[in-house]
CSV table of C-alpha atoms in Angstrom, one decimal:
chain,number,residue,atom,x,y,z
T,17,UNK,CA,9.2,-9.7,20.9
T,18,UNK,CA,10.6,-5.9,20.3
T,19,UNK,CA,10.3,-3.4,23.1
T,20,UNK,CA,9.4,-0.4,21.3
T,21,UNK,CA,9.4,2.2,23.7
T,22,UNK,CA,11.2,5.7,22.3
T,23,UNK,CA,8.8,7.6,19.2
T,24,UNK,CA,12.5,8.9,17.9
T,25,UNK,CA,14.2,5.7,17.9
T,26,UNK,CA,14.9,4.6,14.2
T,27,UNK,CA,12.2,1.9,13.7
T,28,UNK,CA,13.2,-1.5,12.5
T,29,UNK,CA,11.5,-0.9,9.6
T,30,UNK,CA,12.7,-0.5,5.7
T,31,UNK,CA,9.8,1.2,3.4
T,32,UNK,CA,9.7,0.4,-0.2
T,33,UNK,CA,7.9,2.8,-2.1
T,34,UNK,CA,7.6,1.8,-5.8
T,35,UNK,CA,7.6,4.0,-8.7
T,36,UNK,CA,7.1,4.5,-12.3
T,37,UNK,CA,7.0,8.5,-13.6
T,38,UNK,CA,6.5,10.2,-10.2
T,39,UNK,CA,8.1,13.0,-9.6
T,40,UNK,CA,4.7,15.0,-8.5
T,41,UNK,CA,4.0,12.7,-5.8
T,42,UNK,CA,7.1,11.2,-4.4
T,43,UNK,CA,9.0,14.5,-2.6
T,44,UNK,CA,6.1,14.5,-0.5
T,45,UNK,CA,5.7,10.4,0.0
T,46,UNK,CA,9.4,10.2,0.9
T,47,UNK,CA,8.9,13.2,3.2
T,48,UNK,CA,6.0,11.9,5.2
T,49,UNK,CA,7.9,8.6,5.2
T,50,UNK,CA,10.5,10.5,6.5
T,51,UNK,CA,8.7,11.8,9.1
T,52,UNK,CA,7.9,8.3,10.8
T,53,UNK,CA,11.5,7.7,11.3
T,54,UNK,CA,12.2,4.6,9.6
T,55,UNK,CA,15.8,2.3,9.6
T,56,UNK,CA,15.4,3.0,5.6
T,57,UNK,CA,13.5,3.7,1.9
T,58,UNK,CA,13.8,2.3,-0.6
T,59,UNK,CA,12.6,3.3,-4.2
T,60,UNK,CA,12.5,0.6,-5.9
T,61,UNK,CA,11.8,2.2,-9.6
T,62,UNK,CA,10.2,0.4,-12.7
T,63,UNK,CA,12.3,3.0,-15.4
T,64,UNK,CA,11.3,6.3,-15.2
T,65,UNK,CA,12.0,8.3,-17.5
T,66,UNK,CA,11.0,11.8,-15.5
T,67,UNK,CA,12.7,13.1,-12.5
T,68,UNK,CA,11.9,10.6,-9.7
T,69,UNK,CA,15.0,9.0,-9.3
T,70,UNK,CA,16.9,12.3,-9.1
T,71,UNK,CA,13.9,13.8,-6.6
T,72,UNK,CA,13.9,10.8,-4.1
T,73,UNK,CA,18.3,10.6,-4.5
T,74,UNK,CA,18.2,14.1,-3.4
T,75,UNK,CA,16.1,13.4,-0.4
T,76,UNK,CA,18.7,11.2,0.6
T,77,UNK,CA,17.0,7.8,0.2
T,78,UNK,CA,18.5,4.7,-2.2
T,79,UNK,CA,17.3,4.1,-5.4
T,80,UNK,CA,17.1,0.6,-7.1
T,81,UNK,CA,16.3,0.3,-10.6
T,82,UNK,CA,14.3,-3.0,-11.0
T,83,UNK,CA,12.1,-4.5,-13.9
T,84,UNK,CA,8.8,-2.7,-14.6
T,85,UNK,CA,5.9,-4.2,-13.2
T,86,UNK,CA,4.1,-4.1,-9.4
T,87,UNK,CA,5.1,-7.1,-8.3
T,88,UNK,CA,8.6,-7.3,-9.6
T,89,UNK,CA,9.6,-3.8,-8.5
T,90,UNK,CA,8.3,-4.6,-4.7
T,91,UNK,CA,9.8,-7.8,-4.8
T,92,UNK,CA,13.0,-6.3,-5.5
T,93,UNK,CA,13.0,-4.1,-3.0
T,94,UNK,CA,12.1,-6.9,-0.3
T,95,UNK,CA,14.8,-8.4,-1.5
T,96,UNK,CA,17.4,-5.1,-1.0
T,97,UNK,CA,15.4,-4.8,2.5
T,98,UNK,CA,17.6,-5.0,6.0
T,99,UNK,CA,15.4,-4.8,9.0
T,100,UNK,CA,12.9,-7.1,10.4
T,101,UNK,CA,9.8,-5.2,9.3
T,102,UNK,CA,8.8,-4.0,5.6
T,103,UNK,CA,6.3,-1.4,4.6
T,104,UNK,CA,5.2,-1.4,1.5
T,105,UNK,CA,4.1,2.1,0.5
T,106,UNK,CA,3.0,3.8,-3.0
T,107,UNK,CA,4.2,6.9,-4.1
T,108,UNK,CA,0.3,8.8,-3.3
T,109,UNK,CA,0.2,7.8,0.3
T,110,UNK,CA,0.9,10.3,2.4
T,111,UNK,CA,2.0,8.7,5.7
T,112,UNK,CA,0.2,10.2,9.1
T,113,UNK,CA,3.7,10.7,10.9
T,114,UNK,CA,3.1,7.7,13.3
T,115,UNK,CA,1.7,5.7,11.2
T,116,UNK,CA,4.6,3.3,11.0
T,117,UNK,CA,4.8,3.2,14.9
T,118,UNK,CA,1.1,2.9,15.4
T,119,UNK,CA,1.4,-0.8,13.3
T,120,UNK,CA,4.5,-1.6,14.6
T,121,UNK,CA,3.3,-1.8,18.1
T,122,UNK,CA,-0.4,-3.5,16.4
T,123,UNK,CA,1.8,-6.0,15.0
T,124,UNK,CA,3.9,-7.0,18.1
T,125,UNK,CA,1.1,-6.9,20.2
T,126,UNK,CA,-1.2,-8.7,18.2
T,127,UNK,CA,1.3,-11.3,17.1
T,128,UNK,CA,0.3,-10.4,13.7
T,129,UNK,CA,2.5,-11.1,10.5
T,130,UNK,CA,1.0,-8.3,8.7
T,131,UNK,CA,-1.4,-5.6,9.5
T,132,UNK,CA,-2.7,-2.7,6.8
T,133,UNK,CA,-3.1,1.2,7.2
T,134,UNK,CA,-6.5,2.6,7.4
T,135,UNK,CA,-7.2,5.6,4.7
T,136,UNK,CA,-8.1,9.1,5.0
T,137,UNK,CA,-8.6,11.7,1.7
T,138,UNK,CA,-5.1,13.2,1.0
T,139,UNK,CA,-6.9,16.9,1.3
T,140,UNK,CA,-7.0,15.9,5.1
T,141,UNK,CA,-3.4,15.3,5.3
T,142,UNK,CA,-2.6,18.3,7.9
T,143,UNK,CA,-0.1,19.8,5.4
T,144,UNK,CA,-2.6,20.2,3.2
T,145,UNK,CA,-4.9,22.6,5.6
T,146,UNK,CA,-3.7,25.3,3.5
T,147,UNK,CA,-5.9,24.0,0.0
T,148,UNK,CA,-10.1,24.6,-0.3
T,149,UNK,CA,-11.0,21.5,-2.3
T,150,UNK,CA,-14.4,20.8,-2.5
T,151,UNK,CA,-14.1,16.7,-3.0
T,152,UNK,CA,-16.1,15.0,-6.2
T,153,UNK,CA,-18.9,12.2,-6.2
T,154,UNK,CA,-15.8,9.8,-7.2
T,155,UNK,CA,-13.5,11.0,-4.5
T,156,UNK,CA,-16.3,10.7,-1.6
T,157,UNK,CA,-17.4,7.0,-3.1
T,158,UNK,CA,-13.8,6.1,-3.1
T,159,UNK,CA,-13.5,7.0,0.6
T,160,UNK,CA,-17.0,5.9,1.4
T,161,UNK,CA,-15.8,2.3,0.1
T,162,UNK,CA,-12.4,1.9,1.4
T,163,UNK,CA,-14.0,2.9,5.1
T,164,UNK,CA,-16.6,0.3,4.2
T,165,UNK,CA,-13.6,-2.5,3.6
T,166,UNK,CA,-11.2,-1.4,5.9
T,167,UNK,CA,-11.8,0.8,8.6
T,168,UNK,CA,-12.7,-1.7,11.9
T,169,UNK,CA,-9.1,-2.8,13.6
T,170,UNK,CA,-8.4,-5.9,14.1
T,171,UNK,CA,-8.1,-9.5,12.6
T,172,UNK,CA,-8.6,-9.8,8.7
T,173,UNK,CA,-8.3,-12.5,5.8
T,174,UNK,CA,-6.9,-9.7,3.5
T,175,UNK,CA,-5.4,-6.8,3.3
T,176,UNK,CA,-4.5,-4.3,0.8
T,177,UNK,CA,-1.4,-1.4,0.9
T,178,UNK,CA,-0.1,0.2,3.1
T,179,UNK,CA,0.7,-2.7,4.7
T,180,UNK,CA,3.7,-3.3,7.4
T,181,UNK,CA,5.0,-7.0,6.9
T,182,UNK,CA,7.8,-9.6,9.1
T,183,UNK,CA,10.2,-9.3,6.8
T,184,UNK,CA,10.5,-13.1,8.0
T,185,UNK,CA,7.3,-13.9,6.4
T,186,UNK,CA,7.3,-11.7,3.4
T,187,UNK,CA,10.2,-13.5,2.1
T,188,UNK,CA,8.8,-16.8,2.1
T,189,UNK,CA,5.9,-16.0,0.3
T,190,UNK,CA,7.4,-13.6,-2.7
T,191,UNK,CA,5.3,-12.2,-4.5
T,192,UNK,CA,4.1,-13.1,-8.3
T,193,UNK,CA,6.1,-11.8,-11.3
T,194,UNK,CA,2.8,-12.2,-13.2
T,195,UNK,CA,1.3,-9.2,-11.1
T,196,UNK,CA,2.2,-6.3,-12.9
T,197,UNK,CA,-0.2,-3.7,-13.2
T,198,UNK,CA,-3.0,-4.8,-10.4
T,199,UNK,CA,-4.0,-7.4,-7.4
T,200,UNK,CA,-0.4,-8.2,-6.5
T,201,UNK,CA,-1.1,-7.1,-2.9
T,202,UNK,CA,-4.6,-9.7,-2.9
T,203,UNK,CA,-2.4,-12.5,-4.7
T,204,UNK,CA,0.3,-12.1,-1.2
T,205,UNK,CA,-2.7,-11.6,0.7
T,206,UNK,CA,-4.4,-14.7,-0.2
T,207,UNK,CA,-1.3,-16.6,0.0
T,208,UNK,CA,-0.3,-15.9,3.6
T,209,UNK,CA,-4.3,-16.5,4.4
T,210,UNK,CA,-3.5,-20.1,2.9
T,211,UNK,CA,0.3,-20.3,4.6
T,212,UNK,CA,-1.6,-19.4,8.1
T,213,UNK,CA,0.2,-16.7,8.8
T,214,UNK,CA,-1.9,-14.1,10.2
T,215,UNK,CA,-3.3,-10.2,8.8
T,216,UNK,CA,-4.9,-7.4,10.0
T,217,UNK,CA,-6.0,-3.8,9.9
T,218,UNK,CA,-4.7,-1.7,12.2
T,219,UNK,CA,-5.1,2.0,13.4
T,220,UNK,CA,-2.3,3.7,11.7
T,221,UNK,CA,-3.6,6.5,9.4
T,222,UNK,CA,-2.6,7.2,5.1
T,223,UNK,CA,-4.0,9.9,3.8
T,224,UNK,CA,-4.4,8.8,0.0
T,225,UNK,CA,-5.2,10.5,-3.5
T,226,UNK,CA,-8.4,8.9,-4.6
T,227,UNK,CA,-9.5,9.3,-8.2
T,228,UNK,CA,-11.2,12.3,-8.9
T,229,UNK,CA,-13.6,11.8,-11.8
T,230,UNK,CA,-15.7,9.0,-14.1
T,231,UNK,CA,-13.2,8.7,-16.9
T,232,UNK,CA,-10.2,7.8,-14.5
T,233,UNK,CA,-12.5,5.9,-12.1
T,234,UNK,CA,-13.7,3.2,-15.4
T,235,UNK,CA,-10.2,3.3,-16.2
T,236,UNK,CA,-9.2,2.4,-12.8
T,237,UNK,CA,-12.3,-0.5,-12.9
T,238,UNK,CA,-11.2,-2.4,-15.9
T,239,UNK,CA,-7.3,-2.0,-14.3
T,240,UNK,CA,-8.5,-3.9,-11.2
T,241,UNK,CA,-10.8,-6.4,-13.5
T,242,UNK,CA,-7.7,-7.4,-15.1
T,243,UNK,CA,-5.7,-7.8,-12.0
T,244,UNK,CA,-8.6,-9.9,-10.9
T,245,UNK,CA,-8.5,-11.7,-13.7
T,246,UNK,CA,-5.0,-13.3,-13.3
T,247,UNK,CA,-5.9,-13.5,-9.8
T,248,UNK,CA,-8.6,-16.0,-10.3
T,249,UNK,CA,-6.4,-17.7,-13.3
T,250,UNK,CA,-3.7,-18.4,-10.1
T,251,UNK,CA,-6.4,-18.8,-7.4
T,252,UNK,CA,-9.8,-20.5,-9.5
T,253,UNK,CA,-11.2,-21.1,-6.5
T,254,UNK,CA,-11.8,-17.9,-5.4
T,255,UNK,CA,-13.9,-17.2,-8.8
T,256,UNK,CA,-17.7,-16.8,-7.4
T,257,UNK,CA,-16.0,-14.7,-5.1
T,258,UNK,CA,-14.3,-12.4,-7.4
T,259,UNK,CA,-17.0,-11.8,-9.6
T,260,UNK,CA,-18.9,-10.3,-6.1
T,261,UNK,CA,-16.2,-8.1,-5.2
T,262,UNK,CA,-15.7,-7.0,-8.9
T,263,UNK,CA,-19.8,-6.7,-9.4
T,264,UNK,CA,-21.3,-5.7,-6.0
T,265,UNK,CA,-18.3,-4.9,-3.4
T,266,UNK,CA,-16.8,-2.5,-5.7
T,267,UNK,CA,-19.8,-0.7,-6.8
């Protein structure tokens, strides 16, 4: 068991961030990352064809160019990781700056083998005090929801993203290549449920963009309906409870 006992000690932690096209979110993603004082980051980049690799070289962090897809791209970096603990992060979290410390010590002391962030609205990120934003309906249902899901600590059955992870663990369940635009994290998730190894949400904070309007929110819908899709087409046994979450849960 780790004695984690000094905030500024690097943390035994590598952070893969994932990205394809963006360079408007991931300065700010590697700098909160940054701030929780990690062993490493990783981007682990599906081909973009903007500035983010330049933006996140520049910060200092390495860059690994993978094949497109979610699960691919994550797996890759897993793969590139060196430390014992892996947080998987996406290029709109905005890491609270001890986040990474609050699940690292959740996850030691709770014997866990993976434990999930809990989500705040990026506009209450404290370096974002400066902006008025009046939220939308979409923005306050998405954060309504996702406290709904995942806002009580403690033991869980799933688990979404951020998410810190054994590195241990992780690579004996890799993820699946056929994941590549949505439910990669519920495929892993499902698969360490069955493997017994054992998941939680913890206390650590993300402050997260959520989707600000109908348009992108539908668009966003039928994303996660396909992703559920292939779920089910791997896991047919979870179908009656797929269609819930995708009918009732989400709505």
């Amino acid at each position: 068991r780790l004695q984690i006992t000094m905030d500024r000690e690097k943390l035994p932690i590598s952070i893969i961030i994932r990205t394809l096209n963006e360079e408007k979110n991931i300065g700010e993603c590697i700098k909160a990352c940054q701030a929780n004082n990690p062993g490493e980051i990783i981007v682990a980049d599906g081909g973009s064809t903007d500035q983010t690799r330049e933006l996140a070289q520049a910060l200092g962090v390495r860059v690994i160019i993978a094949e497109k897809g979610l699960a691919t791209q994550r797996d890759a970096g897993i793969k590139a990781a060196s430390f014992a603990f892996i947080a998987m992060v996406d290029a709109d979290d905005r890491l609270k700056d001890d986040c990474l410390i609050v699940l690292l010590r959740e996850i030691e002391s709770g014997g866990y083998d993976a434990i999930n962030a809990q989500y705040r609205n990026f506009y209450d990120w404290p370096e974002n005090k400066h902006l008025e934003k009046k939220l939308s309906y979409w923005e306050k249902a998405t954060e309504v929801n996702l406290n709904l899901i995942c806002a009580k600590p403690g033991p869980t059955n799933m688990i979404g993203r951020p998410a810190l992870f054994r590195t241990e663990a992780i690579k004996k369940i890799p993820l699946d290549p056929i994941f590549k635009k949505a439910s990669e994290d519920s495929d892993l998730s499902y698969r360490f449920y069955l493997a017994g190894l054992k998941q939680a949400t913890g206390s650590g904070i993300t402050y997260r963009k959520h989707l600000s309007n109908f348009k992108s929110s539908i668009k966003k819908f039928f994303l996660s309906g396909t992703g559920e899709a292939l779920f089910v087409f791997r896991h047919p046994e979870r179908l009656w409870a797929t269609i819930k979450h995708e009918l009732y849960v989400y709505p």
